[in-house]
Amino acid sequence: MFRYRKVLGSILAIILAISCVCCGKSNSATSEIEENSDQIVIGFSQPGAESAWRVALTDSVKEVFTEARGYKLIYKDGQSKQDKQIRDIRTFIQQGVDYIIICPIVETGWDTVLSEAKQAGIPVIICDRNVVVSNESLYTAFVGSDFQAEGEKAISYIEDKYYLEEEGTYKDLNIVHIQGTLDSSAQLGRTEALEKAVEEHDNWNIIVQECGDFTKAKAREIMKKTLEEVDPKTIDVIYCENDEEAMGAIAALNEIGIHYGDGNQITVVSFDATNSALEMCLNGQISCIVECNPLQGPYLLNIVEMLNAGKMVPKITYIEENCYTKDNLSEDFIKSRKY
Ligand code: AHR
């Protein structure tokens, strides 16, 4: 199958090269693949580099698909735009890569390009966030996180923390909710868990809900504006959908000297568990971090190697993830981690 696609890729490359010579342009789309090479070529489409987490995921994928193992990895950064990711995937198809790995920025809008990959006979592995498509056969496997389960872990923490034993009920809560990139699985799952909890607890209110796009800068802006409009004394929980956002919200609190974390009214909850955020958890600034594990490279390698060997692969593989508070963290543990 690889041979056939490589021959097809070479023919396409020659046609493209001739047309490029004629129009005086260089042929960068195909020049990334060495002709007549036995390497297995993987096209890897990331939505961007919005967070330290995503950089760790990119590194994890680069670490496993090495030349020493017989792979050539072509990495494309979608610059936070679905259009760009779709263009990148079309380039992979044109190049005749052997596999395509996509971390989709949002869940929908992939049917057409995935049909094109399927027609070209290129297996697609969806990674990190999921897609919603008309036909599940448009991709071969999914490897990533269960974001709803992540959200539920954060809610369990909040419920435990705010359960009033004597009254047998939960404390009244005002929650500032800073969301991730809208319509991404990470946002949808984490938001759904919170909204479901708020529906179940009559005395829990989301007083602000805005999109921080998984970035520190946007979250800082949202928190800054919130602190101008809302009395900080009324805020109980800041539910940030990733560590970058938690750091942005904390920066805004610090700027005007609002206390939060250990021994204070405001509790910050976050997702990812990058080392810098875990340090902030250990020192009491962030109360709970639900892990979103970016070390997905080995899982992807396993899927690709099974496919190389002609084996069936699981359609869905969820990555193992933990939940951290000050109680289960230590300096040594944080130092032992990779991201
Ligand atoms: O899809 C996973 C999310 O995307 C991570 O929580 C976030 O940090 C990243 O940018």
Short mmCIF file of C-alpha atoms and ligand atoms in Angstrom, two decimals:
data_model
loop_
_atom_site.label_atom_id
_atom_site.label_comp_id
_atom_site.label_asym_id
_atom_site.label_seq_id
_atom_site.Cartn_x
_atom_site.Cartn_y
_atom_site.Cartn_z
CA MET A 1 0.00 0.00 0.00
CA PHE A 2 2.88 2.41 0.91
CA ARG A 3 4.65 1.60 -2.36
CA TYR A 4 1.51 2.33 -4.36
CA ARG A 5 0.98 5.67 -2.60
CA LYS A 6 4.63 6.59 -2.96
CA VAL A 7 4.52 5.88 -6.70
CA LEU A 8 1.31 7.93 -6.91
CA GLY A 9 3.00 10.65 -4.84
CA SER A 10 6.02 10.61 -7.15
CA ILE A 11 3.82 10.92 -10.24
CA LEU A 12 1.98 13.83 -8.63
CA ALA A 13 5.34 15.33 -7.65
CA ILE A 14 6.65 15.10 -11.23
CA ILE A 15 3.47 16.68 -12.64
CA LEU A 16 3.69 19.42 -10.01
CA ALA A 17 7.41 19.93 -10.60
CA ILE A 18 6.87 20.34 -14.35
CA SER A 19 4.03 22.79 -13.81
CA CYS A 20 6.11 24.70 -11.25
CA VAL A 21 9.13 24.90 -13.55
CA CYS A 22 6.79 26.23 -16.24
CA CYS A 23 5.39 28.90 -13.95
CA GLY A 24 8.78 29.57 -12.35
CA LYS A 25 7.78 28.54 -8.76
CA SER A 26 9.56 26.18 -6.40
CA ASN A 27 7.78 22.99 -5.44
CA SER A 28 7.77 23.08 -1.65
CA ALA A 29 4.70 20.82 -1.26
CA THR A 30 6.48 17.73 -2.54
CA SER A 31 10.11 18.52 -1.80
CA GLU A 32 9.58 17.57 1.87
CA ILE A 33 9.43 13.89 0.88
CA GLU A 34 12.50 12.10 -0.43
CA GLU A 35 11.68 10.14 -3.51
CA ASN A 36 12.40 6.39 -3.58
CA SER A 37 12.79 6.42 0.18
CA ASP A 38 11.49 3.59 2.34
CA GLN A 39 10.61 6.00 5.11
CA ILE A 40 7.05 5.99 6.38
CA VAL A 41 5.82 9.54 6.00
CA ILE A 42 3.48 11.06 8.58
CA GLY A 43 1.75 14.39 8.06
CA PHE A 44 1.08 15.97 11.46
CA SER A 45 -1.37 18.88 11.63
CA GLN A 46 -1.48 20.87 14.86
CA PRO A 47 -3.93 23.74 15.40
CA GLY A 48 -1.19 26.05 16.69
CA ALA A 49 1.12 26.62 19.62
CA GLU A 50 -1.26 28.45 21.96
CA SER A 51 -0.06 26.76 25.15
CA ALA A 52 2.92 25.09 26.80
CA TRP A 53 0.73 21.98 26.79
CA ARG A 54 0.49 21.97 23.01
CA VAL A 55 4.24 22.44 22.62
CA ALA A 56 4.68 19.37 24.88
CA LEU A 57 2.31 17.39 22.63
CA THR A 58 4.23 18.43 19.51
CA ASP A 59 7.51 17.41 21.15
CA SER A 60 6.05 14.07 22.23
CA VAL A 61 5.00 13.29 18.64
CA LYS A 62 8.35 14.44 17.22
CA GLU A 63 10.20 12.26 19.74
CA VAL A 64 8.57 9.02 18.59
CA PHE A 65 8.34 9.38 14.81
CA THR A 66 12.10 9.51 14.27
CA GLU A 67 14.28 8.70 11.29
CA ALA A 68 15.95 6.03 13.39
CA ARG A 69 12.60 4.24 13.57
CA GLY A 70 12.09 4.68 9.82
CA TYR A 71 9.73 7.66 9.88
CA LYS A 72 9.67 11.09 8.32
CA LEU A 73 7.39 13.49 10.18
CA ILE A 74 6.07 16.56 8.38
CA TYR A 75 4.77 19.02 10.97
CA LYS A 76 2.36 21.84 10.09
CA ASP A 77 1.15 24.59 12.43
CA GLY A 78 -2.44 25.63 11.73
CA GLN A 79 -1.87 29.10 13.23
CA SER A 80 -5.10 28.76 15.22
CA LYS A 81 -7.24 28.58 12.07
CA GLN A 82 -9.29 25.62 10.88
CA ASP A 83 -8.92 26.82 7.24
CA LYS A 84 -5.15 26.63 7.55
CA GLN A 85 -5.34 23.13 9.06
CA ILE A 86 -7.54 22.01 6.16
CA ARG A 87 -5.05 23.46 3.66
CA ASP A 88 -2.22 21.65 5.45
CA ILE A 89 -4.11 18.34 5.30
CA ARG A 90 -4.72 18.85 1.56
CA THR A 91 -0.98 19.38 1.12
CA PHE A 92 -0.33 16.06 2.92
CA ILE A 93 -2.79 14.31 0.59
CA GLN A 94 -1.10 15.86 -2.43
CA GLN A 95 2.28 14.74 -1.12
CA GLY A 96 1.01 11.18 -0.80
CA VAL A 97 1.99 10.75 2.85
CA ASP A 98 1.40 7.35 4.46
CA TYR A 99 -0.57 8.57 7.48
CA ILE A 100 -2.13 11.83 8.62
CA ILE A 101 -2.37 12.79 12.28
CA ILE A 102 -4.73 15.68 13.03
CA CYS A 103 -5.28 17.56 16.28
CA PRO A 104 -8.48 19.32 15.24
CA ILE A 105 -8.95 22.87 16.48
CA VAL A 106 -12.74 22.44 16.58
CA GLU A 107 -15.01 19.39 16.36
CA THR A 108 -16.98 20.06 13.18
CA GLY A 109 -16.21 20.97 9.56
CA TRP A 110 -13.87 18.08 8.70
CA ASP A 111 -16.10 15.84 6.56
CA THR A 112 -14.90 17.04 3.16
CA VAL A 113 -11.17 16.96 3.78
CA LEU A 114 -11.42 13.61 5.62
CA SER A 115 -13.35 12.19 2.62
CA GLU A 116 -10.50 13.39 0.39
CA ALA A 117 -7.94 11.59 2.58
CA LYS A 118 -10.09 8.45 2.57
CA GLN A 119 -10.37 8.55 -1.22
CA ALA A 120 -6.60 8.86 -1.44
CA GLY A 121 -6.33 5.76 0.81
CA ILE A 122 -4.50 7.60 3.60
CA PRO A 123 -5.41 6.49 7.15
CA VAL A 124 -6.16 9.43 9.45
CA ILE A 125 -5.58 9.37 13.18
CA ILE A 126 -7.37 12.04 15.19
CA CYS A 127 -5.34 13.13 18.19
CA ASP A 128 -5.96 15.16 21.38
CA ARG A 129 -9.39 16.66 20.52
CA ASN A 130 -12.11 14.76 18.72
CA VAL A 131 -14.16 15.36 15.55
CA VAL A 132 -17.88 15.03 14.91
CA VAL A 133 -18.34 13.62 11.40
CA SER A 134 -21.22 12.21 9.37
CA ASN A 135 -19.46 8.86 9.08
CA GLU A 136 -17.03 7.42 11.61
CA SER A 137 -15.20 5.56 8.86
CA LEU A 138 -13.72 8.90 7.75
CA TYR A 139 -10.97 8.38 10.30
CA THR A 140 -9.16 5.27 11.47
CA ALA A 141 -8.60 5.94 15.15
CA PHE A 142 -8.82 8.56 17.88
CA VAL A 143 -6.15 9.00 20.57
CA GLY A 144 -6.71 11.72 23.14
CA SER A 145 -8.49 12.92 26.25
CA ASP A 146 -11.96 12.40 27.63
CA PHE A 147 -12.66 16.07 28.31
CA GLN A 148 -16.05 15.52 29.92
CA ALA A 149 -14.40 13.13 32.41
CA GLU A 150 -11.74 15.79 33.07
CA GLY A 151 -14.47 18.35 33.81
CA GLU A 152 -16.21 15.90 36.13
CA LYS A 153 -12.98 15.47 38.14
CA ALA A 154 -12.81 19.24 38.63
CA ILE A 155 -16.46 19.29 39.71
CA SER A 156 -15.84 16.49 42.24
CA TYR A 157 -13.06 18.61 43.74
CA ILE A 158 -15.36 21.66 43.98
CA GLU A 159 -18.17 19.57 45.48
CA ASP A 160 -15.86 18.06 48.11
CA LYS A 161 -14.41 21.44 48.99
CA TYR A 162 -17.75 23.21 49.35
CA TYR A 163 -19.86 20.51 50.98
CA LEU A 164 -21.19 21.80 54.30
CA GLU A 165 -21.26 18.74 56.56
CA GLU A 166 -23.54 20.22 59.21
CA GLU A 167 -26.15 21.55 56.80
CA GLY A 168 -25.86 18.54 54.52
CA THR A 169 -25.71 20.84 51.52
CA TYR A 170 -23.29 22.74 49.32
CA LYS A 171 -22.19 26.34 49.86
CA ASP A 172 -23.61 29.07 47.59
CA LEU A 173 -21.06 29.58 44.81
CA ASN A 174 -20.40 32.36 42.33
CA ILE A 175 -18.24 31.04 39.53
CA VAL A 176 -16.17 32.89 36.94
CA HIS A 177 -15.85 30.59 33.96
CA ILE A 178 -13.02 31.20 31.46
CA GLN A 179 -13.57 28.90 28.50
CA GLY A 180 -11.14 27.43 26.02
CA THR A 181 -11.37 27.80 22.24
CA LEU A 182 -15.08 27.60 21.50
CA ASP A 183 -16.29 24.40 19.80
CA SER A 184 -13.08 22.51 20.55
CA SER A 185 -13.69 19.19 22.33
CA ALA A 186 -11.58 20.41 25.24
CA GLN A 187 -13.89 23.39 25.73
CA LEU A 188 -17.11 21.47 25.08
CA GLY A 189 -16.36 18.65 27.55
CA ARG A 190 -15.04 20.86 30.35
CA THR A 191 -17.86 23.39 29.91
CA GLU A 192 -20.51 20.69 29.83
CA ALA A 193 -19.33 19.25 33.13
CA LEU A 194 -19.52 22.67 34.80
CA GLU A 195 -22.89 23.62 33.30
CA LYS A 196 -24.35 20.27 34.34
CA ALA A 197 -23.12 20.79 37.91
CA VAL A 198 -24.60 24.31 37.97
CA GLU A 199 -27.93 22.89 36.81
CA GLU A 200 -27.81 20.32 39.59
CA HIS A 201 -26.91 22.81 42.32
CA ASP A 202 -29.56 25.56 42.59
CA ASN A 203 -27.23 27.79 44.61
CA TRP A 204 -24.30 27.67 42.15
CA ASN A 205 -24.16 30.50 39.61
CA ILE A 206 -21.89 31.21 36.68
CA ILE A 207 -21.53 34.97 36.99
CA VAL A 208 -19.12 35.40 34.05
CA GLN A 209 -18.62 33.04 31.12
CA GLU A 210 -16.17 34.14 28.41
CA CYS A 211 -13.76 32.57 25.96
CA GLY A 212 -10.07 32.92 26.83
CA ASP A 213 -9.02 30.81 23.82
CA PHE A 214 -6.70 28.73 26.04
CA THR A 215 -4.33 31.71 26.28
CA LYS A 216 -2.88 33.60 29.22
CA ALA A 217 -3.31 37.01 27.55
CA LYS A 218 -7.05 36.63 26.86
CA ALA A 219 -7.77 35.15 30.30
CA ARG A 220 -5.93 38.03 31.94
CA GLU A 221 -8.10 40.50 30.00
CA ILE A 222 -11.31 38.69 30.97
CA MET A 223 -10.32 38.60 34.64
CA LYS A 224 -9.25 42.24 34.60
CA LYS A 225 -12.62 43.30 33.16
CA THR A 226 -14.46 41.02 35.63
CA LEU A 227 -12.68 42.64 38.56
CA GLU A 228 -13.81 46.06 37.33
CA GLU A 229 -17.42 44.94 37.07
CA VAL A 230 -17.84 42.45 39.93
CA ASP A 231 -17.00 42.85 43.61
CA PRO A 232 -14.08 40.40 44.12
CA LYS A 233 -15.54 39.53 47.55
CA THR A 234 -18.44 37.84 45.77
CA ILE A 235 -16.27 35.50 43.67
CA ASP A 236 -15.81 31.96 44.99
CA VAL A 237 -14.41 29.91 42.12
CA ILE A 238 -12.50 30.75 38.94
CA TYR A 239 -12.88 27.74 36.63
CA CYS A 240 -10.20 28.07 33.95
CA GLU A 241 -10.21 25.59 31.09
CA ASN A 242 -6.41 25.33 30.99
CA ASP A 243 -3.28 26.32 32.91
CA GLU A 244 -2.48 29.27 30.65
CA GLU A 245 -5.86 30.77 31.48
CA ALA A 246 -5.34 30.13 35.21
CA MET A 247 -2.02 31.98 34.99
CA GLY A 248 -3.69 34.86 33.13
CA ALA A 249 -6.51 35.10 35.70
CA ILE A 250 -3.98 34.97 38.55
CA ALA A 251 -1.90 37.72 36.92
CA ALA A 252 -5.01 39.97 36.89
CA LEU A 253 -5.76 39.16 40.56
CA ASN A 254 -2.14 39.89 41.51
CA GLU A 255 -2.16 43.21 39.66
CA ILE A 256 -4.73 44.66 42.03
CA GLY A 257 -3.72 42.69 45.10
CA ILE A 258 -6.73 40.35 45.39
CA HIS A 259 -5.99 37.30 47.53
CA TYR A 260 -6.86 33.83 46.30
CA GLY A 261 -5.91 30.21 46.90
CA ASP A 262 -5.03 28.66 50.28
CA GLY A 263 -6.87 30.34 53.15
CA ASN A 264 -8.72 32.81 50.90
CA GLN A 265 -12.20 32.94 49.49
CA ILE A 266 -11.28 32.61 45.81
CA THR A 267 -10.43 29.13 44.56
CA VAL A 268 -8.73 28.71 41.17
CA VAL A 269 -9.30 25.44 39.32
CA SER A 270 -7.47 24.53 36.15
CA PHE A 271 -6.73 21.82 33.56
CA ASP A 272 -3.49 20.46 31.99
CA ALA A 273 -1.00 20.08 34.87
CA THR A 274 2.04 21.60 33.21
CA ASN A 275 5.01 21.79 35.57
CA SER A 276 4.81 25.55 36.06
CA ALA A 277 1.13 25.28 37.01
CA LEU A 278 1.85 22.35 39.34
CA GLU A 279 4.38 24.56 41.14
CA MET A 280 1.57 27.09 41.60
CA CYS A 281 -0.64 24.31 42.95
CA LEU A 282 2.06 23.19 45.37
CA ASN A 283 2.44 26.74 46.66
CA GLY A 284 -1.32 27.11 47.12
CA GLN A 285 -2.19 29.51 44.28
CA ILE A 286 -4.12 27.01 42.16
CA SER A 287 -6.23 24.68 44.30
CA CYS A 288 -6.86 21.85 41.88
CA ILE A 289 -5.47 20.93 38.46
CA VAL A 290 -7.01 18.17 36.39
CA GLU A 291 -4.39 16.61 34.21
CA CYS A 292 -4.68 16.66 30.44
CA ASN A 293 -1.81 14.48 29.35
CA PRO A 294 0.08 15.73 26.25
CA LEU A 295 2.46 12.76 26.11
CA GLN A 296 0.43 11.16 23.34
CA GLY A 297 3.31 10.34 20.98
CA PRO A 298 3.84 6.76 22.26
CA TYR A 299 0.11 5.98 21.91
CA LEU A 300 0.18 7.29 18.31
CA LEU A 301 3.31 5.29 17.53
CA ASN A 302 1.61 2.16 18.83
CA ILE A 303 -1.42 2.74 16.56
CA VAL A 304 0.77 3.42 13.50
CA GLU A 305 2.92 0.34 14.16
CA MET A 306 -0.18 -1.82 14.47
CA LEU A 307 -1.45 -0.43 11.16
CA ASN A 308 1.96 -0.99 9.57
CA ALA A 309 1.68 -4.63 10.66
CA GLY A 310 -1.79 -4.87 9.13
CA LYS A 311 -3.46 -5.24 12.54
CA MET A 312 -6.86 -3.90 13.64
CA VAL A 313 -6.57 -0.86 15.93
CA PRO A 314 -8.91 0.38 18.65
CA LYS A 315 -11.20 3.13 17.37
CA ILE A 316 -10.88 5.14 20.60
CA THR A 317 -7.92 5.31 22.98
CA TYR A 318 -8.22 7.61 25.98
CA ILE A 319 -5.00 8.71 27.66
CA GLU A 320 -4.56 8.12 31.40
CA GLU A 321 -4.94 11.32 33.40
CA ASN A 322 -4.80 12.30 37.07
CA CYS A 323 -6.01 15.11 39.28
CA TYR A 324 -3.64 17.15 41.43
CA THR A 325 -3.99 19.17 44.60
CA LYS A 326 -1.39 20.25 47.13
CA ASP A 327 -2.02 16.97 48.95
CA ASN A 328 -0.67 14.67 46.24
CA LEU A 329 2.15 16.91 44.94
CA SER A 330 5.80 17.27 45.85
CA GLU A 331 8.81 19.08 44.38
CA ASP A 332 10.41 15.74 43.49
CA PHE A 333 7.31 14.59 41.66
CA ILE A 334 7.09 17.82 39.65
CA LYS A 335 10.78 17.58 38.75
CA SER A 336 10.29 14.01 37.56
CA ARG A 337 7.68 15.05 35.00
CA LYS A 338 8.35 15.86 31.36
CA TYR A 339 6.08 18.87 30.80
O1 AHR B 1 -6.98 20.14 23.62
C1 AHR B 1 -6.26 20.21 24.80
C2 AHR B 1 -6.16 21.63 25.27
O2 AHR B 1 -5.57 22.43 24.25
C3 AHR B 1 -5.30 21.86 26.47
O3 AHR B 1 -5.98 21.88 27.66
C4 AHR B 1 -4.81 23.25 26.22
O4 AHR B 1 -3.81 23.70 27.05
C5 AHR B 1 -4.51 23.17 24.79
O5 AHR B 1 -4.18 24.32 24.19
#
